[in-house]
Amino acid sequence: MELKHSAVAGSYESSDVYVVVEPNESGLNIDIESSVMSQYGKQIRETIENVLNRLEVDHANVTVNDKGALDCTIKARVETAVLRACEVKKDIAWGETIV
């Protein structure tokens, strides 16, 4: 999917994650700040990368500020930010492949 503009999803509340996605012509860059980075940083990065791969996003700056969110919350926030940035208007069941 091609990002048309910047978009955000989430909040800075405890157990949530704030995600910013922006178009980037030079590839994929993921910047993560997390209160649990030393314990779960690898899993957080893998979760983000899996969502981006599933949505076929390969040119983006992704900034993530995690406050201890569960994987399902991270997935939902990244997916929402990407769909907003791509201006997807149709109803999509969470986790489905986007056509």
mmCIF file of N, CA, C and O in Angstrom:
data_model
loop_
_atom_site.group_PDB
_atom_site.id
_atom_site.type_symbol
_atom_site.label_atom_id
_atom_site.label_comp_id
_atom_site.label_asym_id
_atom_site.label_seq_id
_atom_site.Cartn_x
_atom_site.Cartn_y
_atom_site.Cartn_z
ATOM 1 N N MET A 1 0.843 -1.173 0.000
ATOM 2 C CA MET A 1 0.000 0.000 0.000
ATOM 3 C C MET A 1 0.889 1.238 0.000
ATOM 4 O O MET A 1 1.949 1.247 0.625
ATOM 5 N N GLU A 2 0.430 2.260 -0.672
ATOM 6 C CA GLU A 2 1.181 3.505 -0.734
ATOM 7 C C GLU A 2 0.574 4.523 0.223
ATOM 8 O O GLU A 2 -0.632 4.815 0.167
ATOM 9 N N LEU A 3 1.401 5.053 1.105
ATOM 10 C CA LEU A 3 0.947 6.074 2.045
ATOM 11 C C LEU A 3 0.810 7.396 1.300
ATOM 12 O O LEU A 3 1.734 7.821 0.619
ATOM 13 N N LYS A 4 -0.339 8.046 1.446
ATOM 14 C CA LYS A 4 -0.581 9.313 0.768
ATOM 15 C C LYS A 4 -0.204 10.507 1.629
ATOM 16 O O LYS A 4 0.092 11.576 1.111
ATOM 17 N N HIS A 5 -0.235 10.323 2.945
ATOM 18 C CA HIS A 5 0.100 11.401 3.878
ATOM 19 C C HIS A 5 0.372 10.795 5.249
ATOM 20 O O HIS A 5 0.218 9.588 5.441
ATOM 21 N N SER A 6 0.742 11.619 6.195
ATOM 22 C CA SER A 6 0.974 11.155 7.569
ATOM 23 C C SER A 6 -0.347 10.847 8.247
ATOM 24 O O SER A 6 -1.379 11.454 7.937
ATOM 25 N N ALA A 7 -0.305 9.905 9.186
ATOM 26 C CA ALA A 7 -1.494 9.574 9.965
ATOM 27 C C ALA A 7 -1.059 9.021 11.315
ATOM 28 O O ALA A 7 0.055 8.528 11.469
ATOM 29 N N VAL A 8 -1.974 9.112 12.277
ATOM 30 C CA VAL A 8 -1.687 8.624 13.630
ATOM 31 C C VAL A 8 -2.824 7.738 14.119
ATOM 32 O O VAL A 8 -3.936 7.778 13.604
ATOM 33 N N ALA A 9 -2.495 6.953 15.151
ATOM 34 C CA ALA A 9 -3.507 6.146 15.843
ATOM 35 C C ALA A 9 -2.996 5.896 17.250
ATOM 36 O O ALA A 9 -1.789 5.816 17.480
ATOM 37 N N GLY A 10 -3.916 5.779 18.190
ATOM 38 C CA GLY A 10 -3.558 5.445 19.554
ATOM 39 C C GLY A 10 -3.471 6.652 20.467
ATOM 40 O O GLY A 10 -3.885 7.750 20.121
ATOM 41 N N SER A 11 -2.917 6.410 21.663
ATOM 42 C CA SER A 11 -2.778 7.467 22.660
ATOM 43 C C SER A 11 -1.540 7.207 23.504
ATOM 44 O O SER A 11 -0.875 6.182 23.364
ATOM 45 N N TYR A 12 -1.260 8.140 24.386
ATOM 46 C CA TYR A 12 -0.120 8.006 25.297
ATOM 47 C C TYR A 12 -0.542 7.434 26.645
ATOM 48 O O TYR A 12 0.222 7.459 27.595
ATOM 49 N N GLU A 13 -1.743 6.910 26.729
ATOM 50 C CA GLU A 13 -2.241 6.334 27.975
ATOM 51 C C GLU A 13 -1.521 5.033 28.295
ATOM 52 O O GLU A 13 -1.024 4.345 27.407
ATOM 53 N N SER A 14 -1.519 4.662 29.557
ATOM 54 C CA SER A 14 -0.928 3.404 29.987
ATOM 55 C C SER A 14 -1.602 2.244 29.264
ATOM 56 O O SER A 14 -2.822 2.262 29.038
ATOM 57 N N SER A 15 -0.832 1.254 28.865
ATOM 58 C CA SER A 15 -1.296 0.059 28.143
ATOM 59 C C SER A 15 -1.775 0.355 26.721
ATOM 60 O O SER A 15 -2.478 -0.447 26.129
ATOM 61 N N ASP A 16 -1.375 1.498 26.174
ATOM 62 C CA ASP A 16 -1.714 1.828 24.795
ATOM 63 C C ASP A 16 -0.416 2.128 24.049
ATOM 64 O O ASP A 16 0.672 2.064 24.614
ATOM 65 N N VAL A 17 -0.537 2.445 22.790
ATOM 66 C CA VAL A 17 0.614 2.769 21.958
ATOM 67 C C VAL A 17 0.192 3.867 20.984
ATOM 68 O O VAL A 17 -0.926 3.861 20.476
ATOM 69 N N TYR A 18 1.079 4.836 20.771
ATOM 70 C CA TYR A 18 0.835 5.933 19.848
ATOM 71 C C TYR A 18 1.690 5.679 18.611
ATOM 72 O O TYR A 18 2.914 5.530 18.710
ATOM 73 N N VAL A 19 1.055 5.599 17.459
ATOM 74 C CA VAL A 19 1.744 5.252 16.208
ATOM 75 C C VAL A 19 1.581 6.385 15.199
ATOM 76 O O VAL A 19 0.474 6.869 14.975
ATOM 77 N N VAL A 20 2.707 6.784 14.608
ATOM 78 C CA VAL A 20 2.714 7.771 13.532
ATOM 79 C C VAL A 20 3.331 7.103 12.310
ATOM 80 O O VAL A 20 4.422 6.519 12.403
ATOM 81 N N VAL A 21 2.639 7.160 11.183
ATOM 82 C CA VAL A 21 3.197 6.668 9.930
ATOM 83 C C VAL A 21 3.275 7.830 8.946
ATOM 84 O O VAL A 21 2.377 8.668 8.888
ATOM 85 N N GLU A 22 4.374 7.871 8.198
ATOM 86 C CA GLU A 22 4.605 8.933 7.225
ATOM 87 C C GLU A 22 5.208 8.322 5.967
ATOM 88 O O GLU A 22 5.978 7.367 6.065
ATOM 89 N N PRO A 23 4.883 8.890 4.820
ATOM 90 C CA PRO A 23 5.510 8.409 3.591
ATOM 91 C C PRO A 23 7.029 8.608 3.658
ATOM 92 O O PRO A 23 7.513 9.564 4.254
ATOM 93 N N ASN A 24 7.758 7.685 3.050
ATOM 94 C CA ASN A 24 9.218 7.755 3.013
ATOM 95 C C ASN A 24 9.679 7.091 1.725
ATOM 96 O O ASN A 24 9.498 5.896 1.559
ATOM 97 N N GLU A 25 10.275 7.852 0.838
ATOM 98 C CA GLU A 25 10.665 7.306 -0.461
ATOM 99 C C GLU A 25 11.888 6.413 -0.394
ATOM 100 O O GLU A 25 12.158 5.653 -1.313
ATOM 101 N N SER A 26 12.641 6.484 0.706
ATOM 102 C CA SER A 26 13.896 5.726 0.759
ATOM 103 C C SER A 26 13.778 4.391 1.493
ATOM 104 O O SER A 26 14.780 3.806 1.884
ATOM 105 N N GLY A 27 12.571 3.896 1.690
ATOM 106 C CA GLY A 27 12.406 2.590 2.318
ATOM 107 C C GLY A 27 11.623 2.645 3.609
ATOM 108 O O GLY A 27 10.838 3.551 3.839
ATOM 109 N N LEU A 28 11.887 1.656 4.454
ATOM 110 C CA LEU A 28 11.145 1.498 5.692
ATOM 111 C C LEU A 28 12.048 1.814 6.880
ATOM 112 O O LEU A 28 13.143 1.269 6.997
ATOM 113 N N ASN A 29 11.570 2.697 7.759
ATOM 114 C CA ASN A 29 12.297 3.053 8.964
ATOM 115 C C ASN A 29 11.327 2.957 10.139
ATOM 116 O O ASN A 29 10.266 3.577 10.114
ATOM 117 N N ILE A 30 11.679 2.162 11.139
ATOM 118 C CA ILE A 30 10.826 1.986 12.313
ATOM 119 C C ILE A 30 11.587 2.458 13.538
ATOM 120 O O ILE A 30 12.670 1.957 13.837
ATOM 121 N N ASP A 31 11.025 3.448 14.240
ATOM 122 C CA ASP A 31 11.624 3.987 15.455
ATOM 123 C C ASP A 31 10.683 3.681 16.617
ATOM 124 O O ASP A 31 9.522 4.098 16.596
ATOM 125 N N ILE A 32 11.193 2.950 17.604
ATOM 126 C CA ILE A 32 10.359 2.505 18.726
ATOM 127 C C ILE A 32 10.895 3.065 20.035
ATOM 128 O O ILE A 32 12.081 2.947 20.324
ATOM 129 N N GLU A 33 9.998 3.650 20.801
ATOM 130 C CA GLU A 33 10.286 4.031 22.179
ATOM 131 C C GLU A 33 9.262 3.295 23.038
ATOM 132 O O GLU A 33 8.067 3.349 22.768
ATOM 133 N N SER A 34 9.734 2.585 24.059
ATOM 134 C CA SER A 34 8.828 1.778 24.862
ATOM 135 C C SER A 34 9.285 1.720 26.312
ATOM 136 O O SER A 34 10.485 1.617 26.589
ATOM 137 N N SER A 35 8.307 1.748 27.210
ATOM 138 C CA SER A 35 8.604 1.605 28.635
ATOM 139 C C SER A 35 9.021 0.176 28.966
ATOM 140 O O SER A 35 9.544 -0.075 30.045
ATOM 141 N N VAL A 36 8.811 -0.749 28.050
ATOM 142 C CA VAL A 36 9.183 -2.159 28.258
ATOM 143 C C VAL A 36 10.135 -2.646 27.163
ATOM 144 O O VAL A 36 10.160 -3.832 26.836
ATOM 145 N N MET A 37 10.925 -1.741 26.627
ATOM 146 C CA MET A 37 11.810 -2.076 25.506
ATOM 147 C C MET A 37 12.797 -3.186 25.857
ATOM 148 O O MET A 37 13.011 -4.090 25.049
ATOM 149 N N SER A 38 13.373 -3.136 27.041
ATOM 150 C CA SER A 38 14.377 -4.147 27.388
ATOM 151 C C SER A 38 13.771 -5.543 27.508
ATOM 152 O O SER A 38 14.435 -6.535 27.234
ATOM 153 N N GLN A 39 12.497 -5.637 27.889
ATOM 154 C CA GLN A 39 11.850 -6.938 28.030
ATOM 155 C C GLN A 39 11.202 -7.409 26.732
ATOM 156 O O GLN A 39 11.253 -8.595 26.400
ATOM 157 N N TYR A 40 10.564 -6.511 26.000
ATOM 158 C CA TYR A 40 9.723 -6.915 24.871
ATOM 159 C C TYR A 40 10.037 -6.203 23.553
ATOM 160 O O TYR A 40 9.277 -6.301 22.597
ATOM 161 N N GLY A 41 11.153 -5.506 23.482
ATOM 162 C CA GLY A 41 11.482 -4.732 22.282
ATOM 163 C C GLY A 41 11.491 -5.549 21.002
ATOM 164 O O GLY A 41 10.971 -5.128 19.973
ATOM 165 N N LYS A 42 12.096 -6.738 21.055
ATOM 166 C CA LYS A 42 12.155 -7.595 19.869
ATOM 167 C C LYS A 42 10.754 -8.000 19.410
ATOM 168 O O LYS A 42 10.442 -7.956 18.215
ATOM 169 N N GLN A 43 9.888 -8.371 20.344
ATOM 170 C CA GLN A 43 8.521 -8.776 20.014
ATOM 171 C C GLN A 43 7.713 -7.595 19.467
ATOM 172 O O GLN A 43 6.938 -7.755 18.518
ATOM 173 N N ILE A 44 7.909 -6.416 20.031
ATOM 174 C CA ILE A 44 7.204 -5.221 19.547
ATOM 175 C C ILE A 44 7.593 -4.959 18.094
ATOM 176 O O ILE A 44 6.737 -4.750 17.231
ATOM 177 N N ARG A 45 8.896 -4.983 17.799
ATOM 178 C CA ARG A 45 9.374 -4.742 16.430
ATOM 179 C C ARG A 45 8.822 -5.797 15.464
ATOM 180 O O ARG A 45 8.361 -5.471 14.368
ATOM 181 N N GLU A 46 8.848 -7.061 15.862
ATOM 182 C CA GLU A 46 8.327 -8.139 15.003
ATOM 183 C C GLU A 46 6.840 -7.949 14.729
ATOM 184 O O GLU A 46 6.384 -8.166 13.600
ATOM 185 N N THR A 47 6.082 -7.550 15.733
ATOM 186 C CA THR A 47 4.647 -7.319 15.562
ATOM 187 C C THR A 47 4.404 -6.200 14.556
ATOM 188 O O THR A 47 3.578 -6.341 13.645
ATOM 189 N N ILE A 48 5.129 -5.111 14.690
ATOM 190 C CA ILE A 48 4.988 -3.976 13.773
ATOM 191 C C ILE A 48 5.370 -4.397 12.356
ATOM 192 O O ILE A 48 4.638 -4.118 11.392
ATOM 193 N N GLU A 49 6.501 -5.080 12.216
ATOM 194 C CA GLU A 49 6.955 -5.524 10.897
ATOM 195 C C GLU A 49 5.965 -6.486 10.256
ATOM 196 O O GLU A 49 5.722 -6.413 9.041
ATOM 197 N N ASN A 50 5.367 -7.378 11.027
ATOM 198 C CA ASN A 50 4.380 -8.321 10.489
ATOM 199 C C ASN A 50 3.168 -7.593 9.918
ATOM 200 O O ASN A 50 2.660 -7.954 8.847
ATOM 201 N N VAL A 51 2.680 -6.582 10.632
ATOM 202 C CA VAL A 51 1.527 -5.818 10.136
ATOM 203 C C VAL A 51 1.905 -5.074 8.863
ATOM 204 O O VAL A 51 1.169 -5.104 7.869
ATOM 205 N N LEU A 52 3.063 -4.426 8.852
ATOM 206 C CA LEU A 52 3.493 -3.689 7.666
ATOM 207 C C LEU A 52 3.683 -4.618 6.475
ATOM 208 O O LEU A 52 3.298 -4.271 5.347
ATOM 209 N N ASN A 53 4.241 -5.793 6.703
ATOM 210 C CA ASN A 53 4.408 -6.773 5.619
ATOM 211 C C ASN A 53 3.067 -7.237 5.083
ATOM 212 O O ASN A 53 2.869 -7.350 3.873
ATOM 213 N N ARG A 54 2.123 -7.535 5.992
ATOM 214 C CA ARG A 54 0.797 -7.993 5.564
ATOM 215 C C ARG A 54 0.085 -6.930 4.738
ATOM 216 O O ARG A 54 -0.609 -7.238 3.768
ATOM 217 N N LEU A 55 0.291 -5.651 5.099
ATOM 218 C CA LEU A 55 -0.350 -4.558 4.369
ATOM 219 C C LEU A 55 0.488 -4.082 3.182
ATOM 220 O O LEU A 55 0.110 -3.137 2.501
ATOM 221 N N GLU A 56 1.622 -4.749 2.951
ATOM 222 C CA GLU A 56 2.513 -4.432 1.836
ATOM 223 C C GLU A 56 2.998 -2.984 1.874
ATOM 224 O O GLU A 56 3.040 -2.284 0.861
ATOM 225 N N VAL A 57 3.393 -2.538 3.066
ATOM 226 C CA VAL A 57 3.964 -1.205 3.252
ATOM 227 C C VAL A 57 5.473 -1.377 3.312
ATOM 228 O O VAL A 57 5.994 -2.025 4.216
ATOM 229 N N ASP A 58 6.170 -0.797 2.343
ATOM 230 C CA ASP A 58 7.625 -0.924 2.339
ATOM 231 C C ASP A 58 8.350 0.414 2.194
ATOM 232 O O ASP A 58 9.576 0.448 2.113
ATOM 233 N N HIS A 59 7.597 1.510 2.178
ATOM 234 C CA HIS A 59 8.176 2.850 2.123
ATOM 235 C C HIS A 59 7.448 3.729 3.141
ATOM 236 O O HIS A 59 6.435 4.355 2.820
ATOM 237 N N ALA A 60 7.982 3.756 4.365
ATOM 238 C CA ALA A 60 7.330 4.534 5.422
ATOM 239 C C ALA A 60 8.296 4.807 6.562
ATOM 240 O O ALA A 60 9.214 4.033 6.818
ATOM 241 N N ASN A 61 8.080 5.919 7.232
ATOM 242 C CA ASN A 61 8.667 6.171 8.540
ATOM 243 C C ASN A 61 7.588 5.828 9.553
ATOM 244 O O ASN A 61 6.468 6.359 9.470
ATOM 245 N N VAL A 62 7.902 4.948 10.470
ATOM 246 C CA VAL A 62 6.943 4.541 11.493
ATOM 247 C C VAL A 62 7.557 4.881 12.845
ATOM 248 O O VAL A 62 8.635 4.400 13.189
ATOM 249 N N THR A 63 6.861 5.728 13.596
ATOM 250 C CA THR A 63 7.309 6.112 14.930
ATOM 251 C C THR A 63 6.316 5.565 15.931
ATOM 252 O O THR A 63 5.111 5.807 15.820
ATOM 253 N N VAL A 64 6.826 4.815 16.900
ATOM 254 C CA VAL A 64 5.975 4.129 17.866
ATOM 255 C C VAL A 64 6.393 4.533 19.271
ATOM 256 O O VAL A 64 7.563 4.443 19.627
ATOM 257 N N ASN A 65 5.424 4.984 20.060
ATOM 258 C CA ASN A 65 5.661 5.291 21.469
ATOM 259 C C ASN A 65 4.744 4.380 22.277
ATOM 260 O O ASN A 65 3.543 4.619 22.394
ATOM 261 N N ASP A 66 5.334 3.321 22.811
ATOM 262 C CA ASP A 66 4.579 2.264 23.490
ATOM 263 C C ASP A 66 4.559 2.485 24.997
ATOM 264 O O ASP A 66 5.576 2.800 25.602
ATOM 265 N N LYS A 67 3.410 2.312 25.578
ATOM 266 C CA LYS A 67 3.232 2.426 27.023
ATOM 267 C C LYS A 67 2.790 1.096 27.620
ATOM 268 O O LYS A 67 1.950 1.031 28.506
ATOM 269 N N GLY A 68 3.334 -0.008 27.087
ATOM 270 C CA GLY A 68 3.012 -1.328 27.623
ATOM 271 C C GLY A 68 1.814 -1.985 26.968
ATOM 272 O O GLY A 68 1.120 -2.785 27.590
ATOM 273 N N ALA A 69 1.578 -1.683 25.692
ATOM 274 C CA ALA A 69 0.424 -2.243 24.986
ATOM 275 C C ALA A 69 0.626 -3.728 24.685
ATOM 276 O O ALA A 69 1.741 -4.186 24.473
ATOM 277 N N LEU A 70 -0.480 -4.457 24.663
ATOM 278 C CA LEU A 70 -0.463 -5.854 24.233
ATOM 279 C C LEU A 70 -0.272 -5.920 22.723
ATOM 280 O O LEU A 70 -0.538 -4.949 22.006
ATOM 281 N N ASP A 71 0.149 -7.084 22.228
ATOM 282 C CA ASP A 71 0.357 -7.265 20.790
ATOM 283 C C ASP A 71 -0.888 -6.915 19.972
ATOM 284 O O ASP A 71 -0.780 -6.301 18.919
ATOM 285 N N CYS A 72 -2.048 -7.312 20.448
ATOM 286 C CA CYS A 72 -3.276 -7.042 19.684
ATOM 287 C C CYS A 72 -3.523 -5.540 19.555
ATOM 288 O O CYS A 72 -4.003 -5.070 18.518
ATOM 289 N N THR A 73 -3.166 -4.773 20.571
ATOM 290 C CA THR A 73 -3.320 -3.320 20.521
ATOM 291 C C THR A 73 -2.313 -2.717 19.552
ATOM 292 O O THR A 73 -2.655 -1.843 18.752
ATOM 293 N N ILE A 74 -1.085 -3.191 19.595
ATOM 294 C CA ILE A 74 -0.059 -2.705 18.663
ATOM 295 C C ILE A 74 -0.485 -2.977 17.229
ATOM 296 O O ILE A 74 -0.416 -2.099 16.368
ATOM 297 N N LYS A 75 -0.964 -4.192 16.963
ATOM 298 C CA LYS A 75 -1.433 -4.545 15.619
ATOM 299 C C LYS A 75 -2.551 -3.611 15.168
ATOM 300 O O LYS A 75 -2.538 -3.110 14.038
ATOM 301 N N ALA A 76 -3.522 -3.398 16.022
ATOM 302 C CA ALA A 76 -4.674 -2.563 15.664
ATOM 303 C C ALA A 76 -4.257 -1.122 15.403
ATOM 304 O O ALA A 76 -4.741 -0.491 14.454
ATOM 305 N N ARG A 77 -3.366 -0.586 16.229
ATOM 306 C CA ARG A 77 -2.937 0.806 16.060
ATOM 307 C C ARG A 77 -2.107 0.995 14.789
ATOM 308 O O ARG A 77 -2.297 1.972 14.065
ATOM 309 N N VAL A 78 -1.198 0.075 14.510
ATOM 310 C CA VAL A 78 -0.393 0.188 13.286
ATOM 311 C C VAL A 78 -1.291 0.063 12.063
ATOM 312 O O VAL A 78 -1.197 0.858 11.127
ATOM 313 N N GLU A 79 -2.184 -0.907 12.070
ATOM 314 C CA GLU A 79 -3.100 -1.094 10.941
ATOM 315 C C GLU A 79 -3.966 0.146 10.736
ATOM 316 O O GLU A 79 -4.135 0.611 9.604
ATOM 317 N N THR A 80 -4.498 0.695 11.791
ATOM 318 C CA THR A 80 -5.354 1.877 11.687
ATOM 319 C C THR A 80 -4.592 3.061 11.122
ATOM 320 O O THR A 80 -5.084 3.763 10.227
ATOM 321 N N ALA A 81 -3.382 3.310 11.623
ATOM 322 C CA ALA A 81 -2.585 4.428 11.124
ATOM 323 C C ALA A 81 -2.280 4.258 9.638
ATOM 324 O O ALA A 81 -2.383 5.219 8.863
ATOM 325 N N VAL A 82 -1.921 3.054 9.221
ATOM 326 C CA VAL A 82 -1.623 2.801 7.803
ATOM 327 C C VAL A 82 -2.864 3.016 6.949
ATOM 328 O O VAL A 82 -2.813 3.681 5.904
ATOM 329 N N LEU A 83 -3.994 2.476 7.351
ATOM 330 C CA LEU A 83 -5.217 2.631 6.562
ATOM 331 C C LEU A 83 -5.637 4.095 6.469
ATOM 332 O O LEU A 83 -6.102 4.545 5.421
ATOM 333 N N ARG A 84 -5.447 4.849 7.553
ATOM 334 C CA ARG A 84 -5.734 6.289 7.509
ATOM 335 C C ARG A 84 -4.794 6.992 6.533
ATOM 336 O O ARG A 84 -5.214 7.867 5.772
ATOM 337 N N ALA A 85 -3.510 6.632 6.569
ATOM 338 C CA ALA A 85 -2.525 7.265 5.688
ATOM 339 C C ALA A 85 -2.759 6.925 4.226
ATOM 340 O O ALA A 85 -2.389 7.692 3.340
ATOM 341 N N CYS A 86 -3.355 5.782 3.965
ATOM 342 C CA CYS A 86 -3.656 5.349 2.592
ATOM 343 C C CYS A 86 -5.045 5.775 2.143
ATOM 344 O O CYS A 86 -5.439 5.497 1.009
ATOM 345 N N GLU A 87 -5.793 6.386 3.049
ATOM 346 C CA GLU A 87 -7.159 6.847 2.780
ATOM 347 C C GLU A 87 -8.082 5.723 2.352
ATOM 348 O O GLU A 87 -8.909 5.877 1.451
ATOM 349 N N VAL A 88 -7.963 4.564 2.995
ATOM 350 C CA VAL A 88 -8.862 3.449 2.725
ATOM 351 C C VAL A 88 -10.227 3.791 3.313
ATOM 352 O O VAL A 88 -10.335 4.097 4.495
ATOM 353 N N LYS A 89 -11.259 3.747 2.503
ATOM 354 C CA LYS A 89 -12.600 4.173 2.923
ATOM 355 C C LYS A 89 -13.575 3.026 3.153
ATOM 356 O O LYS A 89 -14.632 3.221 3.709
ATOM 357 N N LYS A 90 -13.245 1.820 2.706
ATOM 358 C CA LYS A 90 -14.201 0.727 2.822
ATOM 359 C C LYS A 90 -14.102 0.050 4.188
ATOM 360 O O LYS A 90 -13.092 0.156 4.879
ATOM 361 N N ASP A 91 -15.162 -0.627 4.575
ATOM 362 C CA ASP A 91 -15.164 -1.377 5.824
ATOM 363 C C ASP A 91 -14.325 -2.636 5.663
ATOM 364 O O ASP A 91 -14.481 -3.377 4.697
ATOM 365 N N ILE A 92 -13.442 -2.859 6.618
ATOM 366 C CA ILE A 92 -12.536 -4.004 6.564
ATOM 367 C C ILE A 92 -12.568 -4.697 7.911
ATOM 368 O O ILE A 92 -12.437 -4.053 8.951
ATOM 369 N N ALA A 93 -12.748 -5.998 7.900
ATOM 370 C CA ALA A 93 -12.686 -6.760 9.133
ATOM 371 C C ALA A 93 -11.238 -6.743 9.622
ATOM 372 O O ALA A 93 -10.307 -6.913 8.839
ATOM 373 N N TRP A 94 -11.040 -6.536 10.900
ATOM 374 C CA TRP A 94 -9.704 -6.416 11.478
ATOM 375 C C TRP A 94 -8.881 -7.643 11.145
ATOM 376 O O TRP A 94 -9.311 -8.768 11.299
ATOM 377 N N GLY A 95 -7.655 -7.417 10.651
ATOM 378 C CA GLY A 95 -6.751 -8.507 10.358
ATOM 379 C C GLY A 95 -6.896 -9.124 8.978
ATOM 380 O O GLY A 95 -6.140 -9.994 8.617
ATOM 381 N N GLU A 96 -7.870 -8.673 8.202
ATOM 382 C CA GLU A 96 -8.046 -9.218 6.849
ATOM 383 C C GLU A 96 -6.986 -8.688 5.902
ATOM 384 O O GLU A 96 -6.375 -7.663 6.143
ATOM 385 N N THR A 97 -6.803 -9.379 4.803
ATOM 386 C CA THR A 97 -5.936 -8.898 3.751
ATOM 387 C C THR A 97 -6.654 -7.783 3.009
ATOM 388 O O THR A 97 -7.834 -7.898 2.678
ATOM 389 N N ILE A 98 -5.957 -6.695 2.753
ATOM 390 C CA ILE A 98 -6.533 -5.553 2.055
ATOM 391 C C ILE A 98 -6.321 -5.743 0.561
ATOM 392 O O ILE A 98 -5.213 -6.020 0.119
ATOM 393 N N VAL A 99 -7.375 -5.608 -0.209
ATOM 394 C CA VAL A 99 -7.269 -5.784 -1.663
ATOM 395 C C VAL A 99 -7.356 -4.433 -2.323
ATOM 396 O O VAL A 99 -8.061 -3.584 -1.960
#
